[in-house]
């Protein structure tokens, strides 16, 4: 976004035709070509746009604190009885070709918020989270290369009483809490299951490579025939 001098994530959630909407300026990049007008493209309603702006500021701070960099974007759109949104983070590691380790973390959190039905104070929040992780480690001296990839999808739901907590700030607080808990759970699963299993496999392979060959398994040397020659 050259207008706000900030990066944003281009994906299906901010795509309209052949152009993507920036959550920072609410403008489309590249500008629509031909006779198309930007006013004819999707823009959230004013109330939802204010929540989208606040969500991007908060999520940008969350991304910086947890990931120490990367790019984040939040896109909101209306539903018939509420709203939905996509909260995205992309973190790349090892852009320097001299670094031995490279990796990409992509997390996509799609939230649906349904307003309480008549005669009820319980709103319904549904979160669907997907995390895609790809890591690559290259040991140039040893000529070895290791790759690890995983894809995790999980869901969570919450039905809080919003009778005394109505307002945009409560929506953001509730959604942020659900996303934070989900990401912590997913990271713990990756650390405790995927990375631990990968480490176990690598240690087993290295142990096999380093195991000495027993003398009983070695092929016997050919013996010269005994006897005398004149």
PDB file of C-alpha atoms in Angstrom:
ATOM      1  CA  UNK A   1       0.000   0.000   0.000  1.00  0.00           C
ATOM      2  CA  UNK A   2       2.049   2.973  -1.242  1.00  0.00           C
ATOM      3  CA  UNK A   3      -0.514   5.396   0.127  1.00  0.00           C
ATOM      4  CA  UNK A   4       0.002   4.260   3.740  1.00  0.00           C
ATOM      5  CA  UNK A   5       3.494   2.823   3.086  1.00  0.00           C
ATOM      6  CA  UNK A   6       2.527  -0.546   4.577  1.00  0.00           C
ATOM      7  CA  UNK A   7       2.415  -4.121   3.335  1.00  0.00           C
ATOM      8  CA  UNK A   8      -0.757  -6.194   3.340  1.00  0.00           C
ATOM      9  CA  UNK A   9      -1.602  -9.808   2.529  1.00  0.00           C
ATOM     10  CA  UNK A  10      -3.272 -10.412  -0.833  1.00  0.00           C
ATOM     11  CA  UNK A  11      -5.707 -13.327  -0.658  1.00  0.00           C
ATOM     12  CA  UNK A  12      -9.233 -14.400  -1.545  1.00  0.00           C
ATOM     13  CA  UNK A  13     -10.708 -12.382   1.313  1.00  0.00           C
ATOM     14  CA  UNK A  14      -9.724  -8.979  -0.131  1.00  0.00           C
ATOM     15  CA  UNK A  15      -9.939  -9.873  -3.833  1.00  0.00           C
ATOM     16  CA  UNK A  16     -12.465  -8.195  -6.121  1.00  0.00           C
ATOM     17  CA  UNK A  17     -11.943  -8.943  -9.793  1.00  0.00           C
ATOM     18  CA  UNK A  18      -8.231  -8.699 -10.460  1.00  0.00           C
ATOM     19  CA  UNK A  19      -7.335  -6.317  -7.663  1.00  0.00           C
ATOM     20  CA  UNK A  20      -6.906  -6.516  -3.867  1.00  0.00           C
ATOM     21  CA  UNK A  21      -8.152  -4.104  -1.210  1.00  0.00           C
ATOM     22  CA  UNK A  22      -5.686  -2.780   1.350  1.00  0.00           C
ATOM     23  CA  UNK A  23      -6.965  -2.852   4.944  1.00  0.00           C
ATOM     24  CA  UNK A  24      -4.905   0.240   5.732  1.00  0.00           C
ATOM     25  CA  UNK A  25      -6.188   2.748   3.167  1.00  0.00           C
ATOM     26  CA  UNK A  26      -9.316   0.869   2.006  1.00  0.00           C
ATOM     27  CA  UNK A  27      -8.011   1.351  -1.561  1.00  0.00           C
ATOM     28  CA  UNK A  28      -7.525  -1.308  -4.225  1.00  0.00           C
ATOM     29  CA  UNK A  29      -4.090  -2.218  -5.633  1.00  0.00           C
ATOM     30  CA  UNK A  30      -3.472  -2.188  -8.481  1.00  0.00           C
ATOM     31  CA  UNK A  31      -6.214   0.310  -9.335  1.00  0.00           C
ATOM     32  CA  UNK A  32      -9.039  -1.238 -11.371  1.00  0.00           C
ATOM     33  CA  UNK A  33      -8.308  -1.171 -15.090  1.00  0.00           C
ATOM     34  CA  UNK A  34     -10.524  -0.103 -17.966  1.00  0.00           C
ATOM     35  CA  UNK A  35     -13.930   1.363 -17.245  1.00  0.00           C
ATOM     36  CA  UNK A  36     -14.105  -0.176 -13.779  1.00  0.00           C
ATOM     37  CA  UNK A  37     -14.582   2.237 -10.900  1.00  0.00           C
ATOM     38  CA  UNK A  38     -13.252   1.618  -7.408  1.00  0.00           C
ATOM     39  CA  UNK A  39     -16.580   2.772  -5.987  1.00  0.00           C
ATOM     40  CA  UNK A  40     -18.199  -0.242  -7.651  1.00  0.00           C
ATOM     41  CA  UNK A  41     -15.888  -2.640  -5.786  1.00  0.00           C
ATOM     42  CA  UNK A  42     -16.565  -4.012  -2.321  1.00  0.00           C
ATOM     43  CA  UNK A  43     -15.983  -1.763   0.690  1.00  0.00           C
ATOM     44  CA  UNK A  44     -17.249  -2.546   4.198  1.00  0.00           C
ATOM     45  CA  UNK A  45     -19.940  -0.352   5.706  1.00  0.00           C
ATOM     46  CA  UNK A  46     -18.770   2.581   7.805  1.00  0.00           C
ATOM     47  CA  UNK A  47     -19.439   0.885  11.152  1.00  0.00           C
ATOM     48  CA  UNK A  48     -17.637  -2.277  10.104  1.00  0.00           C
ATOM     49  CA  UNK A  49     -14.814  -0.293   8.530  1.00  0.00           C
ATOM     50  CA  UNK A  50     -14.075   1.383  11.889  1.00  0.00           C
ATOM     51  CA  UNK A  51     -13.877  -2.038  13.517  1.00  0.00           C
ATOM     52  CA  UNK A  52     -11.625  -3.248  10.678  1.00  0.00           C
ATOM     53  CA  UNK A  53      -9.231  -0.327  11.162  1.00  0.00           C
ATOM     54  CA  UNK A  54      -8.996  -0.948  14.904  1.00  0.00           C
ATOM     55  CA  UNK A  55      -8.575  -4.690  14.362  1.00  0.00           C
ATOM     56  CA  UNK A  56      -5.651  -4.124  12.001  1.00  0.00           C
ATOM     57  CA  UNK A  57      -3.888  -1.856  14.481  1.00  0.00           C
ATOM     58  CA  UNK A  58      -4.349  -4.337  17.335  1.00  0.00           C
ATOM     59  CA  UNK A  59      -3.432  -7.379  15.220  1.00  0.00           C
ATOM     60  CA  UNK A  60      -0.320  -5.613  13.924  1.00  0.00           C
ATOM     61  CA  UNK A  61       0.855  -5.120  17.515  1.00  0.00           C
ATOM     62  CA  UNK A  62      -0.001  -8.761  18.323  1.00  0.00           C
ATOM     63  CA  UNK A  63       2.029  -9.948  15.314  1.00  0.00           C
ATOM     64  CA  UNK A  64       5.022  -7.833  16.334  1.00  0.00           C
ATOM     65  CA  UNK A  65       4.976  -9.091  19.941  1.00  0.00           C
ATOM     66  CA  UNK A  66       4.533 -12.789  19.100  1.00  0.00           C
ATOM     67  CA  UNK A  67       6.393 -13.124  15.794  1.00  0.00           C
ATOM     68  CA  UNK A  68       8.878 -10.226  15.912  1.00  0.00           C
ATOM     69  CA  UNK A  69       8.027  -9.241  12.362  1.00  0.00           C
ATOM     70  CA  UNK A  70       6.053 -10.414   9.377  1.00  0.00           C
ATOM     71  CA  UNK A  71       2.885  -9.072   7.780  1.00  0.00           C
ATOM     72  CA  UNK A  72      -0.647  -9.114   9.176  1.00  0.00           C
ATOM     73  CA  UNK A  73      -4.008  -8.164   7.692  1.00  0.00           C
ATOM     74  CA  UNK A  74      -7.623  -8.164   8.853  1.00  0.00           C
ATOM     75  CA  UNK A  75     -10.576  -8.095   6.443  1.00  0.00           C
ATOM     76  CA  UNK A  76     -14.216  -7.828   7.570  1.00  0.00           C
ATOM     77  CA  UNK A  77     -17.485  -8.238   5.695  1.00  0.00           C
ATOM     78  CA  UNK A  78     -21.177  -8.205   6.572  1.00  0.00           C
ATOM     79  CA  UNK A  79     -23.385 -11.209   7.250  1.00  0.00           C
ATOM     80  CA  UNK A  80     -27.150 -11.208   7.358  1.00  0.00           C
ATOM     81  CA  UNK A  81     -27.197 -11.489  11.152  1.00  0.00           C
ATOM     82  CA  UNK A  82     -23.714 -10.284  12.061  1.00  0.00           C
ATOM     83  CA  UNK A  83     -20.306 -10.070  10.437  1.00  0.00           C
ATOM     84  CA  UNK A  84     -17.323 -12.227   9.515  1.00  0.00           C
ATOM     85  CA  UNK A  85     -13.629 -11.586   9.216  1.00  0.00           C
ATOM     86  CA  UNK A  86     -10.304 -13.052   8.180  1.00  0.00           C
ATOM     87  CA  UNK A  87      -7.305 -12.457  10.461  1.00  0.00           C
ATOM     88  CA  UNK A  88      -4.071 -13.368   8.680  1.00  0.00           C
ATOM     89  CA  UNK A  89      -0.371 -13.504   9.582  1.00  0.00           C
ATOM     90  CA  UNK A  90       2.555 -14.375   7.320  1.00  0.00           C
ATOM     91  CA  UNK A  91       6.049 -14.642   8.753  1.00  0.00           C
ATOM     92  CA  UNK A  92       9.083 -15.522   6.630  1.00  0.00           C
ATOM     93  CA  UNK A  93      12.446 -16.482   8.073  1.00  0.00           C
ATOM     94  CA  UNK A  94      15.783 -16.624   6.310  1.00  0.00           C
ATOM     95  CA  UNK A  95      15.521 -14.178   3.434  1.00  0.00           C
ATOM     96  CA  UNK A  96      19.320 -13.962   3.674  1.00  0.00           C
ATOM     97  CA  UNK A  97      20.766 -16.720   1.405  1.00  0.00           C
ATOM     98  CA  UNK A  98      23.662 -17.181   3.846  1.00  0.00           C
ATOM     99  CA  UNK A  99      21.333 -18.333   6.628  1.00  0.00           C
ATOM    100  CA  UNK A 100      21.208 -22.138   7.000  1.00  0.00           C
ATOM    101  CA  UNK A 101      17.525 -22.181   7.994  1.00  0.00           C
ATOM    102  CA  UNK A 102      14.492 -20.889   6.118  1.00  0.00           C
ATOM    103  CA  UNK A 103      10.831 -21.056   6.988  1.00  0.00           C
ATOM    104  CA  UNK A 104       7.331 -19.713   6.356  1.00  0.00           C
ATOM    105  CA  UNK A 105       4.473 -19.495   8.843  1.00  0.00           C
ATOM    106  CA  UNK A 106       0.995 -18.770   7.447  1.00  0.00           C
ATOM    107  CA  UNK A 107      -1.949 -18.540   9.824  1.00  0.00           C
ATOM    108  CA  UNK A 108      -5.509 -17.847   8.675  1.00  0.00           C
ATOM    109  CA  UNK A 109      -8.234 -17.280  11.263  1.00  0.00           C
ATOM    110  CA  UNK A 110     -11.775 -16.933   9.910  1.00  0.00           C
ATOM    111  CA  UNK A 111     -14.321 -15.674  12.440  1.00  0.00           C
ATOM    112  CA  UNK A 112     -18.111 -15.542  12.224  1.00  0.00           C
ATOM    113  CA  UNK A 113     -20.064 -13.430  14.703  1.00  0.00           C
ATOM    114  CA  UNK A 114     -23.824 -13.956  14.907  1.00  0.00           C
ATOM    115  CA  UNK A 115     -25.906 -11.423  16.816  1.00  0.00           C
ATOM    116  CA  UNK A 116     -28.162 -12.797  19.575  1.00  0.00           C
ATOM    117  CA  UNK A 117     -31.566 -13.990  18.372  1.00  0.00           C
ATOM    118  CA  UNK A 118     -34.727 -12.381  19.808  1.00  0.00           C
ATOM    119  CA  UNK A 119     -35.215 -12.946  23.547  1.00  0.00           C
ATOM    120  CA  UNK A 120     -31.559 -13.944  23.989  1.00  0.00           C
ATOM    121  CA  UNK A 121     -28.362 -12.218  25.083  1.00  0.00           C
ATOM    122  CA  UNK A 122     -25.968 -14.885  23.824  1.00  0.00           C
ATOM    123  CA  UNK A 123     -23.901 -13.988  20.769  1.00  0.00           C
ATOM    124  CA  UNK A 124     -22.299 -16.791  18.782  1.00  0.00           C
ATOM    125  CA  UNK A 125     -18.625 -16.642  17.741  1.00  0.00           C
ATOM    126  CA  UNK A 126     -17.199 -19.381  15.544  1.00  0.00           C
ATOM    127  CA  UNK A 127     -13.463 -19.547  14.778  1.00  0.00           C
ATOM    128  CA  UNK A 128     -11.825 -21.706  12.100  1.00  0.00           C
ATOM    129  CA  UNK A 129      -8.021 -21.570  12.194  1.00  0.00           C
ATOM    130  CA  UNK A 130      -5.547 -22.997   9.708  1.00  0.00           C
ATOM    131  CA  UNK A 131      -1.778 -22.876  10.128  1.00  0.00           C
ATOM    132  CA  UNK A 132       0.654 -23.861   7.395  1.00  0.00           C
ATOM    133  CA  UNK A 133       4.296 -24.258   8.363  1.00  0.00           C
ATOM    134  CA  UNK A 134       7.253 -25.000   6.105  1.00  0.00           C
ATOM    135  CA  UNK A 135      10.839 -25.220   7.354  1.00  0.00           C
ATOM    136  CA  UNK A 136      14.044 -26.005   5.474  1.00  0.00           C
ATOM    137  CA  UNK A 137      17.492 -26.479   6.967  1.00  0.00           C
ATOM    138  CA  UNK A 138      20.593 -26.873   4.808  1.00  0.00           C
ATOM    139  CA  UNK A 139      24.021 -27.913   6.107  1.00  0.00           C
ATOM    140  CA  UNK A 140      26.298 -26.985   3.242  1.00  0.00           C
ATOM    141  CA  UNK A 141      29.431 -28.513   4.801  1.00  0.00           C
ATOM    142  CA  UNK A 142      27.758 -31.868   5.326  1.00  0.00           C
ATOM    143  CA  UNK A 143      25.734 -31.695   2.134  1.00  0.00           C
ATOM    144  CA  UNK A 144      22.564 -32.436   4.122  1.00  0.00           C
ATOM    145  CA  UNK A 145      19.109 -30.919   3.741  1.00  0.00           C
ATOM    146  CA  UNK A 146      16.077 -31.303   6.019  1.00  0.00           C
ATOM    147  CA  UNK A 147      12.505 -30.183   5.308  1.00  0.00           C
ATOM    148  CA  UNK A 148       9.467 -30.102   7.562  1.00  0.00           C
ATOM    149  CA  UNK A 149       5.927 -29.140   6.538  1.00  0.00           C
ATOM    150  CA  UNK A 150       2.671 -29.262   8.459  1.00  0.00           C
ATOM    151  CA  UNK A 151      -0.910 -28.096   8.039  1.00  0.00           C
ATOM    152  CA  UNK A 152      -3.224 -27.876  11.043  1.00  0.00           C
ATOM    153  CA  UNK A 153      -6.896 -26.846  11.035  1.00  0.00           C
ATOM    154  CA  UNK A 154      -8.965 -26.447  14.182  1.00  0.00           C
ATOM    155  CA  UNK A 155     -12.268 -24.907  15.226  1.00  0.00           C
ATOM    156  CA  UNK A 156     -13.568 -23.234  18.366  1.00  0.00           C
ATOM    157  CA  UNK A 157     -16.874 -21.680  19.381  1.00  0.00           C
ATOM    158  CA  UNK A 158     -17.954 -19.288  22.089  1.00  0.00           C
ATOM    159  CA  UNK A 159     -21.348 -17.978  23.222  1.00  0.00           C
ATOM    160  CA  UNK A 160     -20.760 -15.109  25.646  1.00  0.00           C
ATOM    161  CA  UNK A 161     -23.464 -13.030  27.274  1.00  0.00           C
ATOM    162  CA  UNK A 162     -23.180  -9.579  25.690  1.00  0.00           C
ATOM    163  CA  UNK A 163     -26.045  -8.003  27.622  1.00  0.00           C
ATOM    164  CA  UNK A 164     -23.734  -5.611  29.480  1.00  0.00           C
ATOM    165  CA  UNK A 165     -20.797  -5.779  27.106  1.00  0.00           C
ATOM    166  CA  UNK A 166     -22.234  -4.682  23.783  1.00  0.00           C
ATOM    167  CA  UNK A 167     -20.005  -2.660  21.494  1.00  0.00           C
ATOM    168  CA  UNK A 168     -17.228  -2.988  18.965  1.00  0.00           C
ATOM    169  CA  UNK A 169     -14.525  -3.157  21.638  1.00  0.00           C
ATOM    170  CA  UNK A 170     -16.105  -6.280  23.110  1.00  0.00           C
ATOM    171  CA  UNK A 171     -16.206  -7.969  19.697  1.00  0.00           C
ATOM    172  CA  UNK A 172     -12.511  -7.293  19.194  1.00  0.00           C
ATOM    173  CA  UNK A 173     -11.656  -8.418  22.734  1.00  0.00           C
ATOM    174  CA  UNK A 174     -13.592 -11.667  22.345  1.00  0.00           C
ATOM    175  CA  UNK A 175     -12.160 -12.474  18.899  1.00  0.00           C
ATOM    176  CA  UNK A 176      -8.626 -11.572  19.956  1.00  0.00           C
ATOM    177  CA  UNK A 177      -8.850 -13.826  23.007  1.00  0.00           C
ATOM    178  CA  UNK A 178     -10.079 -16.765  20.893  1.00  0.00           C
ATOM    179  CA  UNK A 179      -7.323 -16.320  18.296  1.00  0.00           C
ATOM    180  CA  UNK A 180      -4.595 -16.008  20.927  1.00  0.00           C
ATOM    181  CA  UNK A 181      -5.695 -19.193  22.702  1.00  0.00           C
ATOM    182  CA  UNK A 182      -5.949 -21.052  19.393  1.00  0.00           C
ATOM    183  CA  UNK A 183      -2.468 -20.030  18.256  1.00  0.00           C
ATOM    184  CA  UNK A 184      -0.944 -21.021  21.591  1.00  0.00           C
ATOM    185  CA  UNK A 185      -2.610 -24.435  21.335  1.00  0.00           C
ATOM    186  CA  UNK A 186      -1.434 -24.950  17.753  1.00  0.00           C
ATOM    187  CA  UNK A 187       2.145 -23.883  18.523  1.00  0.00           C
ATOM    188  CA  UNK A 188       2.252 -26.291  21.470  1.00  0.00           C
ATOM    189  CA  UNK A 189       1.031 -29.106  19.215  1.00  0.00           C
ATOM    190  CA  UNK A 190       3.706 -28.335  16.638  1.00  0.00           C
ATOM    191  CA  UNK A 191       6.445 -28.167  19.280  1.00  0.00           C
ATOM    192  CA  UNK A 192       5.316 -31.237  21.184  1.00  0.00           C
ATOM    193  CA  UNK A 193       4.287 -33.478  18.298  1.00  0.00           C
ATOM    194  CA  UNK A 194       5.626 -32.544  14.886  1.00  0.00           C
ATOM    195  CA  UNK A 195       9.024 -31.113  15.821  1.00  0.00           C
ATOM    196  CA  UNK A 196       9.592 -33.699  18.556  1.00  0.00           C
ATOM    197  CA  UNK A 197       8.767 -36.544  16.154  1.00  0.00           C
ATOM    198  CA  UNK A 198      11.035 -35.059  13.498  1.00  0.00           C
ATOM    199  CA  UNK A 199      13.864 -34.853  16.042  1.00  0.00           C
ATOM    200  CA  UNK A 200      13.283 -38.463  17.079  1.00  0.00           C
ATOM    201  CA  UNK A 201      13.447 -39.670  13.461  1.00  0.00           C
ATOM    202  CA  UNK A 202      16.624 -37.704  12.726  1.00  0.00           C
ATOM    203  CA  UNK A 203      18.331 -39.058  15.846  1.00  0.00           C
ATOM    204  CA  UNK A 204      17.374 -42.620  14.879  1.00  0.00           C
ATOM    205  CA  UNK A 205      18.717 -42.175  11.341  1.00  0.00           C
ATOM    206  CA  UNK A 206      21.973 -40.676  12.589  1.00  0.00           C
ATOM    207  CA  UNK A 207      22.387 -43.523  15.090  1.00  0.00           C
ATOM    208  CA  UNK A 208      22.021 -46.061  12.296  1.00  0.00           C
ATOM    209  CA  UNK A 209      24.529 -44.202  10.134  1.00  0.00           C
ATOM    210  CA  UNK A 210      27.044 -44.059  12.965  1.00  0.00           C
ATOM    211  CA  UNK A 211      26.644 -47.677  14.134  1.00  0.00           C
ATOM    212  CA  UNK A 212      29.886 -49.697  13.683  1.00  0.00           C
ATOM    213  CA  UNK A 213      29.835 -52.800  11.541  1.00  0.00           C
ATOM    214  CA  UNK A 214      30.366 -55.930  13.669  1.00  0.00           C
ATOM    215  CA  UNK A 215      33.075 -58.380  12.676  1.00  0.00           C
ATOM    216  CA  UNK A 216      30.546 -61.180  12.376  1.00  0.00           C
ATOM    217  CA  UNK A 217      28.663 -59.222   9.729  1.00  0.00           C
ATOM    218  CA  UNK A 218      31.772 -58.491   7.716  1.00  0.00           C
ATOM    219  CA  UNK A 219      32.562 -60.666   4.734  1.00  0.00           C
ATOM    220  CA  UNK A 220      35.466 -63.074   5.403  1.00  0.00           C
ATOM    221  CA  UNK A 221      38.654 -62.375   3.564  1.00  0.00           C
ATOM    222  CA  UNK A 222      39.711 -64.880   0.935  1.00  0.00           C
ATOM    223  CA  UNK A 223      42.408 -67.238   2.217  1.00  0.00           C
ATOM    224  CA  UNK A 224      45.334 -68.293   0.089  1.00  0.00           C
ATOM    225  CA  UNK A 225      45.415 -72.031  -0.569  1.00  0.00           C
ATOM    226  CA  UNK A 226      47.967 -73.874   1.520  1.00  0.00           C
ATOM    227  CA  UNK A 227      50.618 -76.032  -0.045  1.00  0.00           C
ATOM    228  CA  UNK A 228      54.124 -75.953  -1.387  1.00  0.00           C
ATOM    229  CA  UNK A 229      55.395 -75.499  -4.841  1.00  0.00           C
ATOM    230  CA  UNK A 230      58.580 -76.707  -6.169  1.00  0.00           C
TER     231      UNK A 230
END
